[in-house]
Coordinates of C-alpha atoms and ligand atoms in Angstrom, one line a residue:
M4 CA -2.2 -24.3 -0.9
H5 CA -2.1 -22.1 -4.1
K6 CA -1.1 -23.7 -7.3
L7 CA 1.9 -21.7 -8.6
K8 CA 0.5 -19.5 -11.4
G9 CA 2.5 -19.5 -14.7
V10 CA 5.1 -16.8 -14.2
V11 CA 4.2 -14.0 -16.6
A12 CA 5.7 -10.5 -16.8
M13 CA 5.3 -8.9 -13.3
G14 CA 5.3 -5.4 -13.2
F15 CA 6.3 -2.5 -10.8
H16 CA 5.2 0.9 -11.7
V17 CA 5.5 4.5 -10.3
I18 CA 3.0 7.0 -11.4
L19 CA 1.9 10.5 -10.2
G20 CA -1.9 10.5 -9.5
D21 CA -4.9 10.2 -7.0
I22 CA -5.2 6.6 -5.6
T23 CA -8.9 7.1 -5.1
R24 CA -9.3 7.1 -9.0
F25 CA -6.8 4.5 -9.6
R26 CA -8.5 1.2 -11.0
A27 CA -6.7 -1.9 -9.1
D28 CA -8.1 -5.0 -7.5
A29 CA -7.1 -3.6 -4.4
I30 CA -5.8 0.0 -3.2
V31 CA -3.9 0.4 0.1
N32 CA -4.9 2.9 2.6
A33 CA -2.3 4.8 4.7
A34 CA -4.5 4.5 7.8
N35 CA -4.2 5.1 11.7
T36 CA -4.6 2.3 14.1
S37 CA -8.2 3.2 14.9
L38 CA -9.2 2.6 11.1
L39 CA -11.7 5.3 11.6
G40 CA -10.4 7.7 9.0
G41 CA -8.4 10.7 9.1
G42 CA -7.0 13.2 6.7
G43 CA -4.6 12.6 3.8
V44 CA -5.0 9.8 1.7
D45 CA -7.0 8.1 4.4
G46 CA -9.5 11.1 4.4
A47 CA -9.6 10.9 0.5
I48 CA -10.2 7.1 0.3
H49 CA -13.0 7.4 2.9
Q50 CA -14.7 10.5 0.9
A51 CA -14.5 8.5 -2.4
A52 CA -15.8 5.3 -1.0
G53 CA -18.6 6.6 0.8
P54 CA -20.0 5.8 4.4
G55 CA -20.1 2.1 3.7
L56 CA -16.4 2.0 4.3
L57 CA -16.6 3.4 7.6
V58 CA -19.3 1.1 8.7
E59 CA -17.3 -1.7 7.8
C60 CA -13.9 -0.3 9.4
R61 CA -15.8 0.0 12.6
A62 CA -16.5 -3.7 13.0
L63 CA -12.7 -4.2 12.4
N64 CA -11.8 -2.8 15.9
G65 CA -8.7 -1.1 14.8
C66 CA -5.4 -2.5 13.4
K67 CA -1.8 -2.5 15.0
T68 CA 1.0 -0.5 13.3
G69 CA 2.6 -2.7 10.6
E70 CA -0.5 -5.0 10.4
A71 CA -3.2 -4.8 7.4
K72 CA -6.9 -5.4 7.4
I73 CA -9.1 -5.7 4.4
T74 CA -12.6 -4.2 3.3
G75 CA -14.6 -3.7 0.3
G76 CA -13.8 -0.9 -2.0
Y77 CA -17.7 0.4 -1.9
N78 CA -17.8 3.5 -4.6
L79 CA -14.1 3.3 -5.2
P80 CA -13.2 1.7 -8.8
A81 CA -10.9 -0.7 -6.7
K82 CA -12.6 -3.9 -5.3
Y83 CA -10.8 -3.8 -2.0
V84 CA -9.2 -1.4 0.3
I85 CA -6.2 -2.8 2.4
H86 CA -5.9 -0.7 5.6
T87 CA -2.5 -0.5 7.2
P88 CA -1.2 2.0 9.8
G89 CA 2.4 2.9 9.0
P90 CA 4.7 4.0 11.8
V91 CA 5.0 7.4 13.1
W92 CA 8.6 8.6 12.5
R93 CA 10.3 9.2 15.9
G94 CA 14.2 9.4 14.7
G95 CA 14.5 5.8 13.5
G96 CA 15.4 4.2 16.9
S97 CA 11.9 2.8 17.6
G98 CA 11.7 0.1 14.8
E99 CA 10.1 2.3 12.2
D100 CA 11.9 0.8 9.3
G101 CA 10.9 -2.8 10.2
L102 CA 7.3 -1.6 10.8
L103 CA 7.0 0.2 7.5
A104 CA 8.4 -3.0 5.8
S105 CA 5.8 -4.9 7.5
C106 CA 3.1 -2.6 6.2
Y107 CA 3.9 -3.4 2.6
T108 CA 4.5 -7.2 3.1
N109 CA 1.3 -7.6 5.1
C110 CA -0.8 -5.9 2.5
L111 CA 0.6 -7.9 -0.4
I112 CA -0.2 -11.1 1.6
L113 CA -3.8 -9.9 2.0
A114 CA -4.0 -9.1 -1.5
D115 CA -2.7 -12.3 -2.7
E116 CA -5.1 -14.2 -0.4
K117 CA -8.0 -12.5 -1.9
R118 CA -6.4 -13.5 -5.6
C119 CA -5.9 -9.6 -6.3
K120 CA -3.6 -9.4 -9.6
T121 CA -3.3 -5.8 -9.4
V122 CA -2.3 -3.6 -6.2
A123 CA -1.8 0.0 -5.7
F124 CA 0.0 1.7 -2.8
P125 CA 0.1 5.2 -1.6
S126 CA 3.6 6.4 0.0
I127 CA 2.9 5.1 3.5
S128 CA 3.9 7.3 6.4
T129 CA 5.7 10.0 4.4
G130 CA 2.9 12.4 5.0
V131 CA 1.6 13.4 8.4
Y132 CA 3.7 10.6 10.0
R133 CA 6.8 12.2 8.7
F134 CA 8.8 9.1 7.7
P135 CA 11.8 10.4 5.7
L136 CA 10.7 9.9 2.0
K137 CA 14.0 8.4 0.4
R138 CA 14.4 6.2 3.3
A139 CA 10.7 5.0 3.1
A140 CA 10.9 4.6 -0.7
G141 CA 14.0 2.3 -0.5
I142 CA 11.8 0.0 2.1
A143 CA 8.8 -0.1 0.0
V144 CA 10.7 -0.8 -3.3
N145 CA 12.5 -3.7 -1.5
K146 CA 9.6 -5.2 0.0
I147 CA 7.5 -5.1 -3.1
L148 CA 10.0 -6.4 -5.6
S149 CA 11.1 -9.2 -3.3
F150 CA 7.4 -10.1 -3.1
I151 CA 6.4 -9.9 -6.8
K152 CA 9.6 -12.1 -7.6
A153 CA 7.5 -15.2 -6.4
P154 CA 4.0 -14.0 -6.9
L155 CA 1.0 -16.4 -6.5
Y156 CA -1.7 -14.0 -7.9
V157 CA -0.3 -10.4 -7.5
K158 CA 1.2 -9.4 -10.8
D159 CA 1.3 -5.9 -10.9
V160 CA 2.1 -3.1 -8.1
T161 CA 1.8 0.7 -8.6
M162 CA 3.0 3.3 -6.3
V163 CA 0.5 6.1 -6.9
C164 CA 2.4 9.3 -5.8
F165 CA 0.5 12.4 -5.2
D166 CA 3.2 14.8 -5.7
A167 CA 6.3 15.0 -7.9
A168 CA 8.9 14.8 -5.1
T169 CA 7.3 11.5 -4.1
E170 CA 7.3 10.2 -7.6
A171 CA 10.9 11.1 -8.0
A172 CA 11.7 9.3 -4.9
Y173 CA 10.2 6.1 -5.8
K174 CA 11.5 6.2 -9.3
A175 CA 15.1 6.7 -7.9
A176 CA 14.6 3.8 -5.4
Y177 CA 13.5 1.6 -8.2
G178 CA 16.4 2.5 -10.4
E179 CA 18.8 1.7 -7.5
F180 CA 17.3 -1.7 -6.9
T181 CA 17.2 -2.5 -10.7
G182 CA 19.9 -0.5 -12.2
K183 CA 17.2 0.8 -14.6
N184 CA 16.4 4.5 -14.6
Ligands
LIG229 N1 -3.6 9.6 -3.5 C1 -2.4 9.2 -3.4 N2 -1.5 9.6 -2.4 C2 -2.1 10.5 -1.6 C3 -3.4 11.1 -1.7 C4 -4.4 10.4 -2.7 N3 -5.5 10.9 -3.0 N4 -3.6 11.9 -0.6 C5 -2.6 12.0 0.0 N5 -1.5 11.2 -0.5 C6 -0.1 10.9 -0.1 C7 0.5 12.2 0.5 O1 0.8 13.2 -0.2 C8 1.7 11.2 1.2 O2 2.6 11.1 0.0 O3 0.0 9.9 0.8 C9 1.1 9.9 1.4 C10 0.9 9.3 2.8 O4 0.5 10.5 3.6 P1 -0.6 10.7 4.5 O5 -2.0 10.6 3.9 O6 -0.5 11.9 5.5 O7 -0.5 9.4 5.6 P2 0.7 9.1 6.5 O8 2.0 9.9 6.7 O9 0.9 7.5 6.6 O10 0.0 9.3 8.0 C11 -1.3 8.7 8.4 O11 -2.5 10.7 8.5 O12 -4.6 11.1 7.4 C12 -3.9 10.6 8.6 O13 -5.6 9.0 9.3 C13 -4.4 9.1 8.8 O14 -3.5 9.2 10.9 C14 -3.0 8.6 9.8 C15 -2.1 9.6 9.3

């Protein structure tokens, strides 16, 4: 049982950038269920981490959509990579919202277990998996903000957005939740 850490200013941030260059205790990978790499941010993370990441992923025997598994960070600035397969968008009637929410919550739980203070996410499922961006941003911000309200170790969560439209969507979602713009 973790002792509840002193409550200090927790942070949620939205930035434009490349998550493979982001210095956080853990970065999240928008993976697929094989965990054997792919394109998009998955490809970029494997490229930057080097071959050791794939060797470790192979031993994990995949990961179910909405769940998360953690590995080392290898050549990345991050100590850990948390791999989570997001849902493929099929129109919204196949539990996609709940699965996406689980991705964020399960990654934060794993980060906390590893006593990470800082975590960075890409915009899970809004690329190849075609999850509508605004809808995904609302789900992500809701789950992140409710998690860091009662953190054990995780103090700062950053959405690292790869393009301006994604950055704007997460900033808007944050503004809606907090009334801050
Ligand atoms: N840093 C941050 N974000 C990035 C980066 C990067 N270096 N590269 C891409 N992104 C962004 C995309 O622009 C998008 O906003 O990550 C978000 C998620 O897009 P994808 O990487 O396509 O991931 P996703 O939609 O979850 O689809 C996952 O794609 O790459 C394959 O193996 C992966 O099969 C899986 C699927």
